[in-house]
């Protein structure tokens, strides 16, 4: 179902119903949470939505399973969502301010951390498609672990989330297994 804009820029569905007024950044935040919940649930794991983002962490994903070292594993996720054209041949190029970069590269934290960037279509009405056969969330998320990366002196740093690091069920379970075995994501 395609949407249309009226003369004031408000979005309406093709059936004539208006969209809500939630700001685009909040829509991305909510959509990325739903995306992460879907992958986590399909992985038979749990997610905790942190109410305060003072550690540069949005969610914690936890798995109870027998790994080589631990009987459970957790990974903290800093989630970003964008419709910008940031995907290149080698991966997603994402700019982090120094405080986010430093928090994600810190080796002294108890939980392992990853950065996940979800790419969505430019048009909000294309993010989600529902049919009788199922629901399709568009597009794809990529992840990277920055633990142990070098410090920076600049105000920001562009990091690359490799194209092979697609944030999906298989890769999430691999991340949790490596953490449960005592390693990095």
Coordinates of C-alpha atoms in Angstrom, one line a residue:
X1 CA 0.0 0.0 0.0
X2 CA 1.6 3.2 -1.1
X3 CA 1.2 6.4 0.7
X4 CA 0.8 9.9 -0.7
X5 CA 1.5 13.4 0.5
X6 CA -1.0 16.2 0.6
X7 CA -0.2 19.8 -0.1
X8 CA 1.0 20.3 3.6
X9 CA 3.4 17.4 3.4
X10 CA 1.3 15.1 5.6
X11 CA 1.4 11.4 4.7
X12 CA -1.8 9.5 3.9
X13 CA -2.3 5.9 2.9
X14 CA -3.8 5.0 -0.5
X15 CA -7.1 4.3 1.4
X16 CA -7.1 7.9 2.7
X17 CA -6.1 7.3 6.3
X18 CA -3.5 9.6 7.8
X19 CA -0.2 8.5 9.2
X20 CA 0.7 9.5 12.8
X21 CA 2.9 12.4 13.6
X22 CA 5.8 10.5 15.3
X23 CA 9.1 12.1 14.3
X24 CA 11.1 10.2 11.7
X25 CA 14.0 9.6 14.2
X26 CA 11.6 8.1 16.7
X27 CA 10.1 5.9 13.9
X28 CA 13.6 4.6 13.1
X29 CA 14.3 3.9 16.8
X30 CA 11.0 2.0 17.1
X31 CA 11.5 0.1 13.8
X32 CA 15.1 -0.9 14.8
X33 CA 13.8 -2.2 18.1
X34 CA 11.1 -4.3 16.3
X35 CA 13.8 -5.6 13.8
X36 CA 16.1 -6.6 16.7
X37 CA 13.2 -8.2 18.6
X38 CA 12.3 -10.3 15.6
X39 CA 15.8 -11.6 15.1
X40 CA 16.3 -12.2 18.8
X41 CA 13.0 -14.1 19.1
X42 CA 13.8 -16.2 16.1
X43 CA 17.1 -17.0 17.8
X44 CA 15.3 -18.2 20.9
X45 CA 17.0 -15.6 22.9
X46 CA 16.0 -12.6 25.1
X47 CA 16.3 -8.9 24.7
X48 CA 16.4 -6.2 27.4
X49 CA 15.6 -2.7 26.3
X50 CA 17.7 -0.3 28.4
X51 CA 15.8 2.8 29.3
X52 CA 18.9 5.0 29.8
X53 CA 21.6 5.1 27.1
X54 CA 24.4 6.4 29.2
X55 CA 26.8 3.6 28.3
X56 CA 26.2 3.9 24.6
X57 CA 24.1 0.7 24.7
X58 CA 20.5 0.4 23.5
X59 CA 19.8 -3.3 24.2
X60 CA 21.3 -6.4 25.8
X61 CA 20.7 -9.7 24.1
X62 CA 21.0 -12.8 26.3
X63 CA 21.2 -16.5 25.4
X64 CA 21.0 -19.4 27.8
X65 CA 23.0 -22.3 26.2
X66 CA 25.9 -24.5 27.1
X67 CA 29.0 -23.0 25.6
X68 CA 32.6 -24.1 26.2
X69 CA 33.1 -21.6 29.0
X70 CA 29.8 -20.1 30.1
X71 CA 26.2 -21.5 30.5
X72 CA 24.9 -18.2 29.1
X73 CA 26.2 -15.3 27.1
X74 CA 25.2 -11.7 26.6
X75 CA 26.0 -9.0 24.1
X76 CA 25.3 -5.3 24.4
X77 CA 24.0 -3.6 21.2
X78 CA 24.4 0.0 20.2
X79 CA 21.7 0.3 17.5
X80 CA 21.5 2.9 14.7
X81 CA 18.9 3.1 11.9
X82 CA 19.3 5.2 8.7
X83 CA 17.8 5.7 5.2
X84 CA 21.1 7.4 4.1
X85 CA 23.2 5.8 1.3
X86 CA 26.0 4.5 3.5
X87 CA 26.4 1.0 2.0
X88 CA 29.6 0.7 -0.1
X89 CA 31.3 -2.3 -1.7
X90 CA 33.2 -3.1 1.5
X91 CA 30.3 -2.4 3.9
X92 CA 28.4 0.2 5.8
X93 CA 30.4 3.4 6.4
X94 CA 29.1 4.9 9.7
X95 CA 30.4 8.0 11.5
X96 CA 30.6 7.8 15.3
X97 CA 31.4 10.7 17.6
X98 CA 34.3 10.1 19.8
X99 CA 32.3 9.3 22.9
X100 CA 30.4 6.5 21.1
X101 CA 33.5 5.2 19.5
X102 CA 35.4 5.1 22.8
X103 CA 32.5 3.3 24.6
X104 CA 32.3 0.7 21.9
X105 CA 36.1 0.1 21.7
X106 CA 36.5 -0.2 25.5
X107 CA 37.9 -3.6 26.5
X108 CA 37.3 -3.1 30.2
X109 CA 33.5 -3.6 30.1
X110 CA 31.9 -6.8 31.5
X111 CA 29.6 -7.4 28.5
X112 CA 30.8 -7.5 25.0
X113 CA 29.5 -4.8 22.7
X114 CA 28.6 -4.5 19.1
X115 CA 27.4 -1.7 16.8
X116 CA 24.5 -2.6 14.6
X117 CA 23.3 -0.3 11.8
X118 CA 20.0 -1.0 10.2
X119 CA 19.4 0.4 6.7
X120 CA 15.8 1.2 5.7
X121 CA 14.2 2.4 2.5
X122 CA 13.9 6.2 2.0
X123 CA 10.2 6.0 2.1
X124 CA 8.7 5.0 5.4
X125 CA 5.7 3.2 3.7
X126 CA 8.2 0.7 2.2
X127 CA 9.8 -0.4 5.6
X128 CA 7.1 -3.0 6.2
X129 CA 4.9 -5.2 4.0
X130 CA 2.3 -7.5 5.4
X131 CA 0.5 -10.2 3.5
X132 CA -1.4 -13.3 4.4
X133 CA 1.7 -15.3 3.9
X134 CA 3.8 -13.2 6.3
X135 CA 5.4 -10.0 7.2
X136 CA 8.5 -8.5 5.5
X137 CA 10.7 -6.0 7.3
X138 CA 12.9 -4.0 4.9
X139 CA 16.0 -3.8 4.6
X140 CA 19.1 -5.2 6.3
X141 CA 21.3 -4.5 9.3
X142 CA 25.1 -5.0 9.6
X143 CA 27.2 -5.3 12.7
X144 CA 30.8 -4.8 13.9
X145 CA 32.7 -5.2 17.1
X146 CA 35.1 -2.3 17.8
X147 CA 36.6 -3.7 21.0
X148 CA 40.3 -2.9 21.2
X149 CA 40.4 -0.5 18.3
X150 CA 42.9 2.4 18.5
X151 CA 41.9 5.6 20.2
X152 CA 41.3 8.7 18.1
X153 CA 42.1 12.4 18.6
X154 CA 39.5 13.7 16.3
X155 CA 35.8 14.5 17.2
X156 CA 34.5 11.5 15.1
X157 CA 35.6 8.4 13.2
X158 CA 34.0 6.6 10.3
X159 CA 33.9 2.9 10.9
X160 CA 33.2 0.2 8.4
X161 CA 30.6 -2.6 9.2
X162 CA 31.7 -5.3 6.8
X163 CA 29.1 -6.5 4.2
X164 CA 29.6 -10.1 5.4
X165 CA 28.5 -9.1 8.9
X166 CA 24.7 -9.2 8.3
X167 CA 22.8 -9.0 11.5
X168 CA 20.6 -12.0 11.2
X169 CA 19.7 -15.2 13.3
X170 CA 22.7 -17.2 12.2
X171 CA 25.2 -14.4 12.8
X172 CA 23.6 -13.4 16.2
X173 CA 23.9 -17.0 17.3
X174 CA 27.5 -17.1 16.2
X175 CA 28.2 -13.9 18.1
X176 CA 26.7 -15.3 21.3
X177 CA 28.5 -18.6 20.9
X178 CA 31.9 -16.8 20.6
X179 CA 31.1 -14.8 23.7
X180 CA 29.9 -17.9 25.5
X181 CA 33.1 -19.6 24.6
X182 CA 35.0 -16.7 26.2
X183 CA 35.9 -14.8 23.1
X184 CA 34.9 -11.5 21.4
X185 CA 31.8 -11.2 19.3

